[in-house]
Short mmCIF file of C-alpha atoms in Angstrom, two decimals:
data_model
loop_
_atom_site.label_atom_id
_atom_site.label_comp_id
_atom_site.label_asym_id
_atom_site.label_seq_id
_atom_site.Cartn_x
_atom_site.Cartn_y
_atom_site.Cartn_z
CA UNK A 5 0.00 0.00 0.00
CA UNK A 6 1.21 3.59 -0.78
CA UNK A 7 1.86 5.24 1.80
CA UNK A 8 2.27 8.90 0.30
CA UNK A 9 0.40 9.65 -2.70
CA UNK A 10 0.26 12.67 -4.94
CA UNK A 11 -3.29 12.22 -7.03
CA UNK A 12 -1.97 14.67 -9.58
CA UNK A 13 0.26 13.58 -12.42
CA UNK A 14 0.24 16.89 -13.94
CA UNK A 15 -0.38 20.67 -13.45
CA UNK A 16 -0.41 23.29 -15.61
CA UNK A 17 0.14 26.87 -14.41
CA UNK A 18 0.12 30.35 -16.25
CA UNK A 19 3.33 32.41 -14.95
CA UNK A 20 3.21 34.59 -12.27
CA UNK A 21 -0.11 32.69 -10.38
CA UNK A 22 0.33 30.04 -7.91
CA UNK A 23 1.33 26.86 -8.64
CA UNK A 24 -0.49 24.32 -5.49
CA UNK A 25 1.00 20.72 -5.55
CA UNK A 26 -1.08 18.40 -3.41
CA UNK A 27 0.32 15.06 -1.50
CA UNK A 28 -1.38 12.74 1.25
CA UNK A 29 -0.18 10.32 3.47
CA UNK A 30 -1.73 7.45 5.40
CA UNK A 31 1.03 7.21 8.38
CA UNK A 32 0.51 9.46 11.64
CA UNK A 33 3.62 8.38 12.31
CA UNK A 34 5.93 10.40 9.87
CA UNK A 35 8.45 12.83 11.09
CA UNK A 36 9.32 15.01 8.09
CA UNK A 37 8.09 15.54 5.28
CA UNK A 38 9.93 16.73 2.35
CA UNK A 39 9.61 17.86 -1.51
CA UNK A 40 12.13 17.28 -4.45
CA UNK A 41 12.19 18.72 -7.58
CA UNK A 42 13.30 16.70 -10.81
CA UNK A 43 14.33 18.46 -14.26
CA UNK A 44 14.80 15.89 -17.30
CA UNK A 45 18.13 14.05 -17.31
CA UNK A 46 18.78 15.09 -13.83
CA UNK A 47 18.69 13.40 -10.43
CA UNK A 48 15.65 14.58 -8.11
CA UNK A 49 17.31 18.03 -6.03
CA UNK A 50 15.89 18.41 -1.98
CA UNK A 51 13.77 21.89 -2.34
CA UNK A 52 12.06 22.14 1.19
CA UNK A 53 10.94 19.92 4.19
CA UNK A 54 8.59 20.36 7.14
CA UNK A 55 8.75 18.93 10.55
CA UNK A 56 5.32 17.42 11.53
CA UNK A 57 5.53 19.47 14.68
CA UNK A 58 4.97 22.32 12.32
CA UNK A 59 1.67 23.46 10.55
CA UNK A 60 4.30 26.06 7.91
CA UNK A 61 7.19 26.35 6.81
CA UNK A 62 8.82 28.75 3.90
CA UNK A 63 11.60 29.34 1.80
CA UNK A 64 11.30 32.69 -0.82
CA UNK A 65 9.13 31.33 -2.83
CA UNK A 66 8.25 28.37 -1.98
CA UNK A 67 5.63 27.53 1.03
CA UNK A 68 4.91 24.16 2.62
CA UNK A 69 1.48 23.71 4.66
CA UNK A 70 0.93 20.30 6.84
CA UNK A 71 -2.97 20.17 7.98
CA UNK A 72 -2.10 16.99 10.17
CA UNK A 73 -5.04 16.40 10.95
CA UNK A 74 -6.47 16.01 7.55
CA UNK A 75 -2.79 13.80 6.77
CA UNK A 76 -2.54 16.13 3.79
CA UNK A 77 0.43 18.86 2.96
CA UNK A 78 0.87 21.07 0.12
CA UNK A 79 3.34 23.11 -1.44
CA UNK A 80 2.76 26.29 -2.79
CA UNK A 81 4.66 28.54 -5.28
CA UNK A 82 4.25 32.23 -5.76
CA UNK A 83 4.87 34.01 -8.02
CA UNK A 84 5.56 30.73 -10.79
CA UNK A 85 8.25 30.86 -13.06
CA UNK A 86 8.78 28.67 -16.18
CA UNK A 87 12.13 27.73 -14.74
CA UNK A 88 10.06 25.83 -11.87
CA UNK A 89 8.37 23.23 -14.81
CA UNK A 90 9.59 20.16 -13.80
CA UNK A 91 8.45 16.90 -11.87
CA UNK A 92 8.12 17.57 -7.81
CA UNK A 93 8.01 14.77 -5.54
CA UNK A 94 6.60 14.73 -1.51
CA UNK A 95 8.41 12.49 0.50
CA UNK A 96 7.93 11.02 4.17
CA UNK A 97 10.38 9.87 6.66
CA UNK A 98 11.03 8.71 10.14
CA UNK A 99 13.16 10.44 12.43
CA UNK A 100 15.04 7.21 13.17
CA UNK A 101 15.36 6.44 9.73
CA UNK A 102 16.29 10.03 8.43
CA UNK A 103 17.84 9.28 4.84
CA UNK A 104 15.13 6.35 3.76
CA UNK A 105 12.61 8.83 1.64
CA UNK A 106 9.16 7.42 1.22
CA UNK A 107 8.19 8.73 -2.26
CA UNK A 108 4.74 9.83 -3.45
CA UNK A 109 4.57 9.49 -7.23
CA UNK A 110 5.28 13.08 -8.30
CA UNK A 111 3.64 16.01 -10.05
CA UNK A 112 4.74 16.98 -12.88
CA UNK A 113 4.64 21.18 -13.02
CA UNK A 114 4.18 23.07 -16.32
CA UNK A 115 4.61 26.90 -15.69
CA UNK A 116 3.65 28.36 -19.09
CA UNK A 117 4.86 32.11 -20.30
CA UNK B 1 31.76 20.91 -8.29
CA UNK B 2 30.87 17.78 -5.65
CA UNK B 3 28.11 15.58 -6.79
CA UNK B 4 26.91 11.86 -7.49
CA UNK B 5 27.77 10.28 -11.13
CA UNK B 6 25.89 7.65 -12.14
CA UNK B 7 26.88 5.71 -15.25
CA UNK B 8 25.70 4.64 -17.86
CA UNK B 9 22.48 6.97 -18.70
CA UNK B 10 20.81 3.92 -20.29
CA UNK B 11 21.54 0.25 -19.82
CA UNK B 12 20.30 -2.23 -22.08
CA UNK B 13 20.41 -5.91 -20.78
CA UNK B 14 19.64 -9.50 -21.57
CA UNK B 15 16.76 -11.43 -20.18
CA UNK B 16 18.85 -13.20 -17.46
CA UNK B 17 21.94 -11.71 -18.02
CA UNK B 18 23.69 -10.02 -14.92
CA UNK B 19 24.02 -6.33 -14.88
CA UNK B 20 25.65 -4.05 -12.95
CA UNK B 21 25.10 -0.04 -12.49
CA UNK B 22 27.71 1.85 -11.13
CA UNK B 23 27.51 5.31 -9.00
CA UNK B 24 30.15 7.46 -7.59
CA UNK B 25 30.26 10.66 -5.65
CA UNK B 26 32.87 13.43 -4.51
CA UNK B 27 30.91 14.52 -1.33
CA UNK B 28 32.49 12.08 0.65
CA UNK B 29 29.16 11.35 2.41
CA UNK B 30 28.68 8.23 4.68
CA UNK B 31 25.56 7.11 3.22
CA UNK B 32 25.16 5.87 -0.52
CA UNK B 33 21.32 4.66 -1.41
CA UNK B 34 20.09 2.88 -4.53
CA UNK B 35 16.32 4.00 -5.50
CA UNK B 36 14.67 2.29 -7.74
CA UNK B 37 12.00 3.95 -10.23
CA UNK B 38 9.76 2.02 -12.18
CA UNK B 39 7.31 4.53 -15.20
CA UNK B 40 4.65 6.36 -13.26
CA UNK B 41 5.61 5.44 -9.92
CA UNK B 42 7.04 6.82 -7.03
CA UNK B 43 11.41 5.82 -6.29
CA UNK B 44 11.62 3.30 -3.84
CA UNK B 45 14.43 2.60 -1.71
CA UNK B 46 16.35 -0.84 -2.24
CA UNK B 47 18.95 -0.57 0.31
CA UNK B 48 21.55 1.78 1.52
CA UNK B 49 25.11 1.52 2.88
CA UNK B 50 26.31 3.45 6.39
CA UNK B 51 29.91 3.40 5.31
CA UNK B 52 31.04 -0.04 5.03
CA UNK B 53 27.17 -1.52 6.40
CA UNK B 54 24.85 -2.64 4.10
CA UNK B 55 21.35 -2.31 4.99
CA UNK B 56 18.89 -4.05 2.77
CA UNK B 57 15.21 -3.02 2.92
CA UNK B 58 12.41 -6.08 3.89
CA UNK B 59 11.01 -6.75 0.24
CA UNK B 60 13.97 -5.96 -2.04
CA UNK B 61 14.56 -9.00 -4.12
CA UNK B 62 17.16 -11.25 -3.92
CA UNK B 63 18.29 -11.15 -7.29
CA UNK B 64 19.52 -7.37 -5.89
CA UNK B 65 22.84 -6.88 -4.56
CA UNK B 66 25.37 -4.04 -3.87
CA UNK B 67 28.82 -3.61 -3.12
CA UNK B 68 30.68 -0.46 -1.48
CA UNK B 69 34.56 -0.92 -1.81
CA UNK B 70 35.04 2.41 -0.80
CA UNK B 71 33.62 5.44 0.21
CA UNK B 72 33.11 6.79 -3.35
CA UNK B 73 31.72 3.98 -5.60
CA UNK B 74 28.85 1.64 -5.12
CA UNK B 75 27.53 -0.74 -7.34
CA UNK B 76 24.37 -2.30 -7.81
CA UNK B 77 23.96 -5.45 -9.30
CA UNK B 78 21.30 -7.35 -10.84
CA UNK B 79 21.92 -11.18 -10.87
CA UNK B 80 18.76 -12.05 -13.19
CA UNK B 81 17.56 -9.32 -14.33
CA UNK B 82 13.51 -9.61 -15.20
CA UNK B 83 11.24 -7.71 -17.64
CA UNK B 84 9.75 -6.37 -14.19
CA UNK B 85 13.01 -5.34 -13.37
CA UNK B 86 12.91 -2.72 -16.36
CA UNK B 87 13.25 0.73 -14.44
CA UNK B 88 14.98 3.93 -13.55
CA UNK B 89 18.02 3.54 -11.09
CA UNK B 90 19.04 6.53 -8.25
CA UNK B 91 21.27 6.91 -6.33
CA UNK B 92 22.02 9.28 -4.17
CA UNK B 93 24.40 10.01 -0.95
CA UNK B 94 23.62 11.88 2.28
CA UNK B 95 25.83 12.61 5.03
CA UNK B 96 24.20 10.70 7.95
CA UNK B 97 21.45 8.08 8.29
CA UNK B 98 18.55 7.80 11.04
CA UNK B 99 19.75 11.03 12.62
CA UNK B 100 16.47 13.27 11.57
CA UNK B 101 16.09 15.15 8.27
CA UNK B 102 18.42 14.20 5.49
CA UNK B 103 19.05 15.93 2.55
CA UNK B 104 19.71 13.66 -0.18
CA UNK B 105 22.19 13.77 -3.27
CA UNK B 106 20.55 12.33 -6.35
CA UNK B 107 22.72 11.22 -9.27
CA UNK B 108 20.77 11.75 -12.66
CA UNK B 109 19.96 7.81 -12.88
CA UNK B 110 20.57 5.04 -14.99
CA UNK B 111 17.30 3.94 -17.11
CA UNK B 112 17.95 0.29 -17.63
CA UNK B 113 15.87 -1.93 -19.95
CA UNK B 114 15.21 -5.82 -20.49
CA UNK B 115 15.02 -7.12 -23.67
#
């Protein structure tokens, strides 16, 4: 069973308006939670995590809500650029077991001009 | 600049044949993962190695190994490789394992196939 899904596979975006990428989880039990961003022919790059302790967490552009009780986070990008198309990943982990990355499936963002 | 290297880009293999996918990195992290991506889904972790300790995850298959003869290369090798087996390949480093929040260091992956 998954245990962190992202029910998007795609998202288009006009530049300049928010881009919202959804992800859920199943497991209370998570620690962190984290999103990567993938270009093409590239390896997936760490972009900004959340602590479950925390209900916000943000990083110039880029924001991270965690509504815990609704096992649901989101990042959120303002203003979008078309430099931030590309594929973005939530991921889960255990404190104990910082490193092993429980992936959802990814979103792939298009920001268009 | 530091980073991972993964090599090839693309593997093709043999039904059965043994392959092996190679990854190096000039961070000098402790921790080197393999990741494995199969179309549409999300990576999931295979094992990973604290230094010289290799820590395999409950349902990787056996036909998956890995060595680590040093801190900057580890391999992952396929013994039989399967169409199933058909998939992107990551790896990535981080500095520390089970220690909180870890910021992984992807490698650009190696895409192998199974003809």
């Amino acid at each position: 069973d998954q245990q962190v899904k992202q029910n998007s596979p795609s998202l288009s975006v006009q530049e300049g308006r928010i881009s919202i990428l959804n992800c859920d989880y199943t497991n209370s039990m998570f620690d962190y939670f984290l999103w990567y961003k993938k270009y093409p022919a590239e390896g997936p790059t760490f972009l900004i995590s959340i602590s479950s302790i925390k209900d916000k967490n943000e990083d110039g552009r880029f924001t991270v809500f965690l509504n815990k009780s609704a096992k649901h986070l989101s990042l959120h990008i303002v203003p979008s650029q078309p430099g931030d198309s590309a594929v973005y990943f939530c991921a889960a982990e255990y404190y104990n077991q910082g490193g092993k990355l429980i992936f959802g499936q990814g979103t792939e963002l298009s920001v268009k001009p | 600049d530091a980073m991972v290297i993964q090599n090839p880009r693309y593997q093709v293999t043999q039904f059965g044949k043994p392959v092996t996918l190679s990854c190096s990195q000039t961070l000098n992290h402790n921790v080197m993962y393999w990741y494995q991506q199969k179309s549409s889904q999300a990576p999931k972790l295979l094992f990973h190695y604290y230094d010289k300790d290799f820590n395999n995850e409950a349902d990787t298959p056996d036909n998956f190994q890995s060595r680590r003869p040093n801190t900057s290369f580890c391999f992952l090798d396929i013994r039989s490789p399967g169409l199933g087996d058909a998939a992107m390949y990551l790896c990535a480093t981080s500095r520390e394992f089970g220690t909180g929040i870890e910021k992984l260091f992807f490698g650009s992956g190696t895409q192998l196939s199974v003809l």
